[in-house]
Coordinates of C-alpha atoms and ligand atoms in Angstrom, one line a residue:
M1240 CA -6.9 30.7 -25.4
D1241 CA -10.1 32.7 -25.5
L1242 CA -8.9 36.1 -24.1
N1243 CA -11.1 39.1 -24.0
L1244 CA -8.7 42.1 -24.2
R1245 CA -11.5 44.4 -23.1
E1246 CA -11.7 42.7 -19.8
I1247 CA -8.3 41.8 -18.5
R1248 CA -8.3 40.5 -14.9
P1249 CA -5.4 39.0 -12.9
Y1250 CA -4.6 35.3 -13.3
G1251 CA -4.2 33.1 -10.3
D1252 CA -5.4 29.5 -10.6
S1253 CA -7.4 29.9 -13.7
L1254 CA -7.7 32.5 -16.5
S1255 CA -9.3 35.8 -15.4
D1256 CA -10.2 34.5 -11.9
G1257 CA -8.9 37.9 -10.5
A1258 CA -6.7 36.3 -7.9
M1259 CA -4.0 38.6 -6.5
Q1260 CA -1.4 38.7 -3.8
L1261 CA -1.0 41.7 -1.6
S1262 CA 1.7 42.5 1.0
F1263 CA 1.6 45.1 3.6
T1264 CA 2.6 46.0 7.2
L1265 CA 0.2 47.0 10.0
P1266 CA 1.3 48.7 13.2
L1267 CA -0.2 45.9 15.4
P1268 CA 1.5 43.2 17.3
T1269 CA 1.4 39.7 15.6
G1270 CA -1.6 37.7 16.7
P1271 CA -5.3 36.9 16.0
L1272 CA -6.4 40.6 16.3
A1273 CA -3.7 41.7 13.7
K1274 CA -4.7 38.9 11.4
E1275 CA -8.4 39.8 11.6
A1276 CA -7.5 43.5 10.9
A1277 CA -5.5 42.5 7.8
L1278 CA -8.5 40.4 6.6
R1279 CA -11.0 43.2 7.1
L1280 CA -8.7 45.7 5.3
A1281 CA -8.4 43.3 2.3
R1282 CA -12.2 42.9 2.2
K1283 CA -12.7 46.7 2.6
M1284 CA -10.4 47.0 -0.5
G1285 CA -12.9 44.9 -2.4
F1286 CA -11.1 41.6 -2.4
A1287 CA -13.4 38.5 -2.3
E1288 CA -12.3 35.2 -0.7
A1289 CA -9.5 37.1 1.2
D1290 CA -7.1 34.9 3.1
V1291 CA -4.1 35.7 5.2
V1292 CA -1.4 33.2 3.9
H1293 CA 1.5 34.7 5.8
M1294 CA 1.9 36.8 9.0
A1295 CA 5.3 37.7 10.4
D1296 CA 6.3 39.6 13.5
L1297 CA 8.4 42.6 12.6
G1298 CA 9.1 43.5 16.2
E1299 CA 8.1 46.5 18.2
G1300 CA 4.4 46.0 17.6
F1301 CA 4.5 45.7 13.8
S1302 CA 3.3 42.8 11.7
F1303 CA 3.8 41.9 8.0
F1304 CA 1.1 40.2 6.0
V1305 CA 0.7 38.4 2.6
V1306 CA -2.9 38.2 1.7
Y1307 CA -4.6 36.4 -1.2
G1308 CA -7.8 37.7 -2.6
K1309 CA -9.9 38.0 -5.8
T1310 CA -10.7 41.3 -7.5
R1311 CA -13.7 41.8 -9.7
L1312 CA -12.1 44.8 -11.3
F1313 CA -10.7 44.6 -14.9
I1314 CA -8.8 46.7 -17.4
D1315 CA -9.7 47.4 -21.0
A1316 CA -6.3 46.6 -22.6
T1317 CA -7.5 47.9 -26.0
D1318 CA -7.9 51.4 -24.5
I1319 CA -4.3 51.8 -23.4
T1320 CA -1.6 53.8 -25.3
V1321 CA 1.9 53.9 -23.9
T1322 CA 5.0 55.9 -24.9
A1323 CA 7.9 53.5 -24.8
V1324 CA 11.2 53.0 -26.6
K1325 CA 10.2 51.0 -29.7
T1326 CA 13.5 50.0 -31.2
D1327 CA 14.6 46.4 -31.4
V1328 CA 17.0 45.3 -28.6
W1329 CA 20.1 43.5 -29.8
D1330 CA 22.5 41.5 -27.6
R1331 CA 26.0 42.8 -27.0
A1332 CA 27.6 40.8 -29.9
T1333 CA 25.0 42.1 -32.4
C1334 CA 25.4 45.6 -31.2
D1335 CA 29.1 45.4 -31.8
E1336 CA 28.5 43.9 -35.2
K1337 CA 26.0 46.6 -36.2
I1338 CA 28.3 49.4 -35.0
R1339 CA 31.2 47.9 -37.2
E1340 CA 28.9 47.5 -40.2
L1341 CA 27.0 50.8 -39.9
F1342 CA 29.6 53.2 -38.6
G1343 CA 33.0 51.6 -39.2
R1344 CA 34.3 53.0 -36.0
K1345 CA 33.7 52.8 -32.2
L1346 CA 30.9 54.8 -30.7
K1347 CA 31.7 57.0 -27.8
I1348 CA 29.4 57.3 -24.8
V1349 CA 29.8 59.4 -21.7
G1350 CA 27.5 59.1 -18.6
A1351 CA 27.1 60.5 -15.1
C1352 CA 24.6 60.9 -12.3
I1353 CA 24.3 64.7 -12.1
G1354 CA 23.6 67.4 -9.5
E1355 CA 23.7 66.5 -5.8
D1356 CA 22.5 62.9 -6.5
A1357 CA 25.1 60.5 -5.1
H1358 CA 23.5 57.3 -6.3
T1359 CA 26.1 55.6 -8.6
V1360 CA 24.7 52.1 -8.8
G1361 CA 22.3 52.8 -11.6
I1362 CA 24.8 54.4 -14.0
D1363 CA 27.4 51.8 -13.0
A1364 CA 24.9 49.1 -13.9
I1365 CA 24.6 50.4 -17.4
M1366 CA 28.2 51.5 -18.0
N1367 CA 30.7 49.5 -15.9
M1368 CA 32.4 46.4 -17.3
K1369 CA 30.7 44.0 -14.9
G1370 CA 27.2 45.4 -15.6
Y1371 CA 24.1 44.3 -13.7
A1372 CA 22.1 41.1 -13.1
G1373 CA 24.2 39.1 -15.5
H1374 CA 24.2 41.7 -18.3
Y1375 CA 27.6 43.2 -19.0
G1376 CA 27.9 47.0 -19.1
L1377 CA 28.9 49.3 -22.0
E1378 CA 32.6 49.1 -21.1
R1379 CA 32.4 45.5 -22.1
F1380 CA 31.2 46.2 -25.7
A1381 CA 34.1 45.9 -28.1
M1382 CA 32.8 48.7 -30.3
I1383 CA 31.9 51.2 -27.6
D1384 CA 34.3 53.5 -25.7
A1385 CA 32.4 54.2 -22.4
F1386 CA 33.3 57.0 -20.0
N1387 CA 31.6 56.8 -16.7
L1388 CA 32.1 60.0 -14.7
G1389 CA 30.3 58.7 -11.6
A1390 CA 27.9 60.7 -9.3
Q1391 CA 27.5 64.3 -8.1
V1392 CA 28.8 65.6 -11.5
E1393 CA 27.8 69.1 -12.3
P1394 CA 25.8 69.3 -15.6
E1395 CA 28.5 71.8 -17.0
T1396 CA 31.2 69.2 -16.3
L1397 CA 29.3 66.4 -18.0
L1398 CA 28.7 68.6 -21.1
A1399 CA 32.4 69.8 -21.1
R1400 CA 33.6 66.1 -21.0
A1401 CA 31.1 65.2 -23.8
R1402 CA 32.6 67.9 -26.0
E1403 CA 36.2 67.1 -25.1
K1404 CA 35.7 63.4 -25.9
D1405 CA 33.6 64.2 -28.9
V1406 CA 31.0 61.6 -27.9
D1407 CA 28.0 60.3 -29.8
A1408 CA 25.7 59.9 -26.8
I1409 CA 25.4 61.3 -23.2
L1410 CA 23.7 59.3 -20.5
V1411 CA 22.3 61.1 -17.5
S1412 CA 21.2 59.3 -14.3
Q1413 CA 18.8 60.6 -11.7
V1414 CA 17.7 58.6 -8.7
V1415 CA 16.6 61.1 -6.1
T1416 CA 13.3 62.7 -6.9
Q1417 CA 12.8 64.6 -3.6
R1418 CA 11.5 68.1 -4.3
D1419 CA 11.6 67.2 -8.0
A1420 CA 15.4 67.5 -8.0
H1421 CA 15.5 65.1 -11.0
L1422 CA 13.2 67.3 -13.1
Q1423 CA 15.3 70.4 -12.3
N1424 CA 18.6 68.7 -13.0
L1425 CA 17.5 67.0 -16.2
T1426 CA 15.9 70.3 -17.5
R1427 CA 19.0 72.2 -16.6
F1428 CA 21.2 69.8 -18.6
V1429 CA 19.0 70.0 -21.7
E1430 CA 18.9 73.8 -21.4
L1431 CA 22.7 74.0 -21.1
T1432 CA 23.1 71.8 -24.2
E1433 CA 20.7 73.9 -26.2
A1434 CA 22.3 77.1 -25.1
A1435 CA 25.7 75.8 -26.3
G1436 CA 24.1 75.0 -29.6
L1437 CA 24.9 71.3 -29.1
R1438 CA 21.5 69.7 -28.7
D1439 CA 21.6 68.0 -32.2
R1440 CA 25.2 66.9 -31.8
F1441 CA 24.5 64.3 -29.1
V1442 CA 22.0 61.5 -28.5
L1443 CA 20.6 62.4 -25.0
V1444 CA 19.4 59.5 -22.8
A1445 CA 18.0 59.8 -19.3
G1446 CA 17.6 57.0 -16.8
G1447 CA 16.5 56.2 -13.2
P1448 CA 14.0 54.3 -11.2
R1449 CA 11.3 57.0 -11.5
L1450 CA 11.9 57.9 -15.1
D1451 CA 10.2 56.6 -18.2
H1452 CA 10.4 57.4 -21.9
K1453 CA 7.4 59.7 -21.9
L1454 CA 8.8 61.9 -19.1
A1455 CA 12.3 62.0 -20.7
L1456 CA 10.8 63.1 -24.1
E1457 CA 8.9 65.8 -22.3
L1458 CA 12.1 67.0 -20.7
G1459 CA 13.8 67.2 -24.1
F1460 CA 15.8 63.9 -24.1
D1461 CA 15.7 61.4 -26.9
A1462 CA 14.9 58.5 -24.7
G1463 CA 14.3 57.5 -21.1
F1464 CA 14.8 54.2 -19.3
G1465 CA 13.6 53.1 -15.9
R1466 CA 14.0 50.0 -13.7
G1467 CA 15.2 46.8 -15.2
T1468 CA 17.3 48.5 -17.9
F1469 CA 20.5 46.8 -19.2
A1470 CA 23.4 48.1 -21.3
E1471 CA 22.1 46.4 -24.4
H1472 CA 18.8 48.4 -24.3
V1473 CA 20.8 51.6 -24.3
A1474 CA 23.3 50.6 -26.9
S1475 CA 20.5 49.4 -29.2
F1476 CA 18.7 52.6 -28.9
V1477 CA 21.8 54.7 -29.5
I1478 CA 22.6 52.8 -32.7
H1479 CA 19.0 53.1 -34.0
H1480 CA 18.8 56.8 -33.1
L1481 CA 22.2 57.6 -34.8
V1482 CA 21.1 55.7 -37.9
Q1483 CA 17.8 57.6 -37.9
K1484 CA 19.6 60.9 -37.5
R1485 CA 21.9 60.1 -40.3
S1486 CA 19.1 59.2 -42.6
M1487 CA 17.5 62.5 -41.8
G1488 CA 20.8 64.2 -42.8
S1489 CA 21.6 65.7 -39.5
E1490 CA 24.7 63.7 -38.6
G1491 CA 28.2 64.9 -39.3
Ligands
LIG1697 C1 22.0 52.3 -2.2 C2 21.2 53.5 -1.9 C3 21.9 54.6 -1.4 C4 23.4 54.7 -1.2 C5 24.0 55.0 -2.6 C6 25.3 54.4 -2.8 C7 25.7 54.5 -4.3 N1 27.0 54.5 -4.4 O1 25.0 54.6 -5.2 C8 23.6 55.8 -0.2 C9 23.6 55.2 1.2 C10 24.8 56.7 -0.4 C11 22.3 56.6 -0.4 C12 22.1 57.9 0.0 C13 20.9 58.6 0.0 N2 19.7 58.1 -0.4 CO1 19.5 56.3 -1.2 N3 19.1 54.6 -1.7 C14 19.8 53.6 -2.0 C15 18.9 52.4 -2.4 C16 18.8 51.5 -1.2 C17 19.3 51.5 -3.6 C18 19.5 52.3 -4.9 C19 20.2 51.4 -5.9 O2 21.4 51.2 -5.8 N4 19.4 50.7 -6.7 C20 19.9 49.6 -7.6 C21 20.1 50.2 -9.1 C22 20.7 49.2 -10.0 O3 18.8 50.6 -9.5 P1 18.5 52.0 -10.2 O4 19.2 53.1 -9.6 O5 17.0 52.1 -10.3 O6 19.1 51.8 -11.7 C23 18.5 51.0 -12.7 C24 17.5 51.8 -13.5 O7 16.8 52.9 -12.8 C25 18.2 52.3 -14.7 N5 19.0 53.6 -14.6 C26 19.5 54.3 -13.6 N6 20.2 55.3 -14.0 C27 20.2 55.3 -15.3 C28 20.8 56.1 -16.3 C29 20.7 55.8 -17.6 C30 21.2 56.7 -18.6 C31 19.9 54.7 -18.0 C32 19.7 54.4 -19.5 C33 19.3 53.8 -17.1 C34 19.5 54.1 -15.7 O8 19.1 51.3 -14.9 C35 19.6 50.7 -13.7 C36 19.7 49.2 -13.9 O9 18.5 48.6 -14.4 C37 17.5 53.1 -2.7 C38 16.2 52.3 -2.3 C39 15.9 51.3 -3.4 N7 15.7 50.1 -2.9 O10 15.9 51.6 -4.6 C40 17.6 54.4 -1.8 C41 17.0 55.7 -2.3 C42 17.2 55.9 -3.7 N8 17.7 56.7 -1.5 C43 16.9 57.6 -1.1 C44 17.4 58.7 -0.3 C45 16.3 59.6 0.2 C46 18.7 58.9 0.0 C47 19.3 60.1 0.8 C48 18.7 61.4 0.5 C49 19.2 59.7 2.3 C50 19.6 60.7 3.3 N9 18.6 61.3 3.9 O11 20.8 61.0 3.4 C51 20.8 60.0 0.4 C52 21.0 60.9 -0.8 C53 22.5 61.1 -1.0 C54 22.6 61.9 -2.3 N10 23.3 63.0 -2.2 O12 22.2 61.5 -3.3 C55 15.5 57.4 -1.5 C56 15.1 58.4 -2.7 C57 13.7 58.9 -2.4 C58 13.3 59.8 -3.5 N11 12.0 59.8 -3.9 O13 14.0 60.6 -4.0 C59 15.5 55.9 -1.8 C60 14.4 55.5 -2.9 C61 15.2 55.2 -0.5 C62 13.8 55.5 0.1 N12 12.8 54.6 -0.1 O14 13.6 56.5 0.6 N13 21.3 55.8 -0.9

């Protein structure tokens, strides 16, 4: 395949043809006028060969559209640097095997969604036995003791439980980002941990739909995970990080 990484365009029918699918809603009743408005909008956005392939009545004067079109824009993929978790991702059985072999004991992990944030589904997806989208959670790992404290947990309570249980890693979930609540809560947690002189004792992992590794590092965590994360991503990172800490002589 002759691919020019300096000019990456979307792929539709043929390589680099720029074909894209766009979906949106307009506050117009379904009909020829709404369809023409959708087409004009797509053309105004710079799409060539724009075509409304789906129009649906949403009721009360609203219409939903799917439009195909071609963009001439491209991205230079050689000019992009990203901050992402770089460790290998092992499946559950391999994680258990590695823990047995590298630590000779179970790892302990505590997690919670902190502050006023009541969204439990994300932290449950990572920690609970049944997991998420066919990927079992940390409770299912034979070599991990997982303690899920749920949602609306005060940062102080999470840190206290982490000390009590003498855990290896702390998982913090934040879903609500209104008025930057996630930034405040995550910062507060790191500050509490530092003030207690415990920052080096735990692997700190943050997660949520609007979090990424770069932001988590900036906030003082060791890693950050966003949408589409499974328990094995987190377990693999924790194992790698503990091994790295040990080799730097800062563990135990
Ligand atoms: C379900 C839901 C609720 C339920 C929560 C029930 C529960 N027990 O969790 C209820 C109805 C209670 C609720 C309430 C509210 N909600 Co709500 N809710 C949602 C909804 C529809 C789905 C969230 C969800 O479950 N996603 C599925 C999980 C699996 O995805 P996830 O959280 O992203 O988790 C994954 C990753 O992010 C990551 N992850 C998450 N946490 C962690 C942690 C770690 C350590 C790691 C490694 C990874 C990780 O791994 C997970 C699996 O891959 C979203 C909209 C949406 N479609 O996302 C709105 C949404 C999150 N809610 C929203 C809002 C505004 C609210 C309310 C403020 C509404 C209100 N006015 O009352 C309240 C807030 C209550 C509170 N105090 O927090 C907004 C947030 C907007 C923002 N920018 O902050 C959203 C985005 C809806 C919207 N579009 O406006 N909500």
